PDB file of C-alpha atoms in Angstrom:
ATOM      1  CA  LEU G  93      -6.650  77.095  21.600  1.00 80.00           C
ATOM      2  CA  SER G  94      -6.680  80.484  23.261  1.00 87.00           C
ATOM      3  CA  PHE G  95      -8.729  80.654  26.443  1.00 92.00           C
ATOM      4  CA  SER G  96     -12.376  81.651  26.435  1.00 92.00           C
ATOM      5  CA  ALA G  97     -14.660  80.515  29.256  1.00 91.00           C
ATOM      6  CA  GLU G  98     -17.699  80.805  26.995  1.00 93.00           C
ATOM      7  CA  ASP G  99     -16.019  78.774  24.251  1.00 95.00           C
ATOM      8  CA  ALA G 100     -14.982  76.063  26.747  1.00 94.00           C
ATOM      9  CA  GLU G 101     -18.560  75.721  27.994  1.00 94.00           C
ATOM     10  CA  ARG G 102     -19.988  75.740  24.450  1.00 95.00           C
ATOM     11  CA  ARG G 103     -17.530  73.076  23.269  1.00 96.00           C
ATOM     12  CA  ALA G 104     -18.280  70.933  26.340  1.00 96.00           C
ATOM     13  CA  ARG G 105     -22.025  71.128  25.710  1.00 95.00           C
ATOM     14  CA  SER G 106     -21.394  69.991  22.117  1.00 96.00           C
ATOM     15  CA  GLY G 107     -19.590  66.856  23.366  1.00 96.00           C
ATOM     16  CA  GLU G 108     -15.944  67.914  23.432  1.00 96.00           C
ATOM     17  CA  THR G 109     -13.663  67.337  26.439  1.00 97.00           C
ATOM     18  CA  LEU G 110     -11.200  70.128  27.238  1.00 97.00           C
ATOM     19  CA  LEU G 111      -8.394  70.830  29.670  1.00 98.00           C
ATOM     20  CA  VAL G 112      -8.203  74.518  30.553  1.00 97.00           C
ATOM     21  CA  ASP G 113      -4.774  75.625  31.761  1.00 97.00           C
ATOM     22  CA  ILE G 114      -4.482  79.139  33.174  1.00 97.00           C
ATOM     23  CA  THR G 115      -0.759  79.783  33.448  1.00 96.00           C
ATOM     24  CA  ALA G 116       1.928  82.459  33.437  1.00 95.00           C
ATOM     25  CA  ASP G 117       5.617  82.566  32.618  1.00 94.00           C
ATOM     26  CA  TRP G 118       6.434  83.615  36.201  1.00 95.00           C
ATOM     27  CA  CYS G 119       4.339  80.849  37.843  1.00 96.00           C
ATOM     28  CA  VAL G 120       6.746  78.159  39.048  1.00 97.00           C
ATOM     29  CA  THR G 121       3.971  75.752  40.068  1.00 97.00           C
ATOM     30  CA  CYS G 122       2.409  76.138  36.611  1.00 97.00           C
ATOM     31  CA  GLN G 123       5.701  75.149  34.993  1.00 96.00           C
ATOM     32  CA  VAL G 124       6.023  72.131  37.319  1.00 97.00           C
ATOM     33  CA  ASN G 125       2.466  71.002  36.477  1.00 98.00           C
ATOM     34  CA  LYS G 126       3.277  71.265  32.771  1.00 97.00           C
ATOM     35  CA  ALA G 127       6.566  69.380  33.041  1.00 97.00           C
ATOM     36  CA  LEU G 128       5.374  66.598  35.344  1.00 97.00           C
ATOM     37  CA  VAL G 129       1.761  66.034  34.272  1.00 98.00           C
ATOM     38  CA  ILE G 130       0.469  67.980  31.267  1.00 97.00           C
ATOM     39  CA  GLU G 131       3.382  67.416  28.897  1.00 97.00           C
ATOM     40  CA  ARG G 132       4.209  63.771  29.715  1.00 96.00           C
ATOM     41  CA  GLY G 133       2.631  60.378  30.278  1.00 97.00           C
ATOM     42  CA  ALA G 134      -1.017  59.539  29.764  1.00 97.00           C
ATOM     43  CA  VAL G 135      -2.224  63.154  29.943  1.00 97.00           C
ATOM     44  CA  ALA G 136       0.139  64.227  27.146  1.00 97.00           C
ATOM     45  CA  GLU G 137      -0.916  61.165  25.125  1.00 97.00           C
ATOM     46  CA  ARG G 138      -4.607  62.116  25.407  1.00 96.00           C
ATOM     47  CA  LEU G 139      -3.857  65.687  24.381  1.00 96.00           C
ATOM     48  CA  ALA G 140      -1.696  64.567  21.427  1.00 97.00           C
ATOM     49  CA  SER G 141      -4.345  62.087  20.260  1.00 96.00           C
ATOM     50  CA  GLY G 142      -6.962  64.806  19.945  1.00 94.00           C
ATOM     51  CA  ALA G 143      -9.264  63.061  22.441  1.00 93.00           C
ATOM     52  CA  ILE G 144      -8.857  66.069  24.759  1.00 96.00           C
ATOM     53  CA  THR G 145      -8.528  69.661  23.593  1.00 96.00           C
ATOM     54  CA  MET G 146      -6.090  71.952  25.430  1.00 96.00           C
ATOM     55  CA  MET G 147      -7.226  75.528  25.984  1.00 97.00           C
ATOM     56  CA  ARG G 148      -4.568  77.757  27.524  1.00 96.00           C
ATOM     57  CA  GLY G 149      -5.007  81.160  29.126  1.00 95.00           C
ATOM     58  CA  ASP G 150      -1.893  83.270  29.684  1.00 95.00           C
ATOM     59  CA  TRP G 151      -1.961  85.398  32.816  1.00 93.00           C
ATOM     60  CA  THR G 152       1.670  86.543  32.502  1.00 94.00           C
ATOM     61  CA  ARG G 153       0.137  89.998  32.218  1.00 91.00           C
ATOM     62  CA  PRO G 154      -3.075  90.677  34.154  1.00 88.00           C
ATOM     63  CA  ASP G 155      -6.175  89.989  32.090  1.00 91.00           C
ATOM     64  CA  PRO G 156      -9.619  91.054  33.352  1.00 93.00           C
ATOM     65  CA  ALA G 157     -11.389  88.142  31.606  1.00 92.00           C
ATOM     66  CA  ILE G 158      -9.089  85.601  33.259  1.00 94.00           C
ATOM     67  CA  ALA G 159      -9.408  87.355  36.636  1.00 94.00           C
ATOM     68  CA  ALA G 160     -13.222  87.161  36.344  1.00 94.00           C
ATOM     69  CA  TYR G 161     -13.009  83.481  35.384  1.00 95.00           C
ATOM     70  CA  LEU G 162     -10.798  82.689  38.377  1.00 95.00           C
ATOM     71  CA  SER G 163     -13.153  84.603  40.661  1.00 95.00           C
ATOM     72  CA  ARG G 164     -16.163  82.598  39.401  1.00 93.00           C
ATOM     73  CA  HIS G 165     -14.308  79.480  40.542  1.00 93.00           C
ATOM     74  CA  GLY G 166     -13.422  80.974  43.933  1.00 93.00           C
ATOM     75  CA  ARG G 167      -9.749  81.483  43.070  1.00 92.00           C
ATOM     76  CA  VAL G 168      -7.611  84.590  43.133  1.00 89.00           C
ATOM     77  CA  GLY G 169      -4.424  83.180  41.663  1.00 91.00           C
ATOM     78  CA  ILE G 170      -2.841  80.511  39.555  1.00 95.00           C
ATOM     79  CA  PRO G 171      -2.161  77.794  38.686  1.00 95.00           C
ATOM     80  CA  PHE G 172      -5.732  77.030  37.785  1.00 97.00           C
ATOM     81  CA  ASN G 173      -6.817  74.072  35.709  1.00 98.00           C
ATOM     82  CA  ALA G 174     -10.281  72.753  34.961  1.00 98.00           C
ATOM     83  CA  VAL G 175     -11.674  69.974  32.804  1.00 98.00           C
ATOM     84  CA  TYR G 176     -14.836  70.517  30.768  1.00 97.00           C
ATOM     85  CA  GLY G 177     -16.943  67.929  29.003  1.00 97.00           C
ATOM     86  CA  PRO G 178     -20.498  66.914  28.208  1.00 97.00           C
ATOM     87  CA  ALA G 179     -21.080  65.748  31.799  1.00 97.00           C
ATOM     88  CA  ALA G 180     -19.349  68.848  33.242  1.00 96.00           C
ATOM     89  CA  PRO G 181     -20.115  71.891  31.044  1.00 95.00           C
ATOM     90  CA  GLN G 182     -19.398  74.228  33.967  1.00 93.00           C
ATOM     91  CA  GLY G 183     -15.970  72.656  34.465  1.00 95.00           C
ATOM     92  CA  ILE G 184     -14.322  70.510  37.121  1.00 97.00           C
ATOM     93  CA  PRO G 185     -11.725  72.610  38.964  1.00 97.00           C
ATOM     94  CA  LEU G 186      -8.510  70.712  39.685  1.00 98.00           C
ATOM     95  CA  PRO G 187      -6.161  71.130  42.662  1.00 97.00           C
ATOM     96  CA  GLU G 188      -3.213  73.521  42.309  1.00 96.00           C
ATOM     97  CA  LEU G 189      -0.719  70.646  42.234  1.00 97.00           C
ATOM     98  CA  LEU G 190      -1.699  68.242  39.482  1.00 98.00           C
ATOM     99  CA  THR G 191      -1.221  64.489  39.414  1.00 98.00           C
ATOM    100  CA  GLU G 192      -1.763  62.268  36.414  1.00 97.00           C
ATOM    101  CA  SER G 193      -4.508  60.300  38.168  1.00 97.00           C
ATOM    102  CA  THR G 194      -6.390  63.459  39.212  1.00 98.00           C
ATOM    103  CA  VAL G 195      -6.405  64.772  35.649  1.00 98.00           C
ATOM    104  CA  LEU G 196      -7.343  61.404  34.098  1.00 97.00           C
ATOM    105  CA  ASP G 197     -10.179  60.969  36.602  1.00 97.00           C
ATOM    106  CA  ALA G 198     -11.469  64.465  35.752  1.00 98.00           C
ATOM    107  CA  PHE G 199     -11.344  63.601  32.022  1.00 97.00           C
ATOM    108  CA  ALA G 200     -13.523  60.547  32.716  1.00 97.00           C
ATOM    109  CA  ARG G 201     -15.962  62.443  34.939  1.00 97.00           C
ATOM    110  CA  ALA G 202     -16.285  65.260  32.388  1.00 97.00           C
ATOM    111  CA  ARG G 203     -17.056  62.729  29.654  1.00 95.00           C
ATOM    112  CA  GLY G 204     -19.567  60.970  31.901  1.00 94.00           C
ATOM    113  CA  VAL G 205     -17.762  57.624  32.122  1.00 81.00           C
ATOM    114  CA  GLY G 206     -16.268  55.756  35.054  1.00 63.00           C
ATOM    115  CA  ALA G 207     -12.667  56.612  35.887  1.00 50.00           C
ATOM    116  CA  GLN G 208     -11.437  53.056  35.379  1.00 47.00           C
ATOM    117  CA  ALA G 209     -13.102  52.797  31.958  1.00 46.00           C
ATOM    118  CA  ALA G 210     -11.306  55.934  30.804  1.00 45.00           C
ATOM    119  CA  ARG G 211      -7.792  54.686  31.534  1.00 45.00           C
TER     120      ARG G 211
END
């Protein structure tokens, strides 16, 4: 899905769990996060299964809507990832360097279940 902060919040309130990935072609850390966490292992499995929806925003070229979204979360740059869900309709911001366990824990928190139960 293409990025929309309003759509992410609306989908979360309706019960969906989403991973928002704000990225850019020139962002090396973004590419590392994708290769090591988002596109492999348990995170990739959840995304492929449809249990988690991926919403990606491309900041390769400056975009005022993405800049405003980053600012609302106290960030001025990327990478920026957040997980939305029924228990976190405003989003759970993730650290710049992702780990599988950090993302899986955020999925569980956003859904409102214990981290161990979600694994």
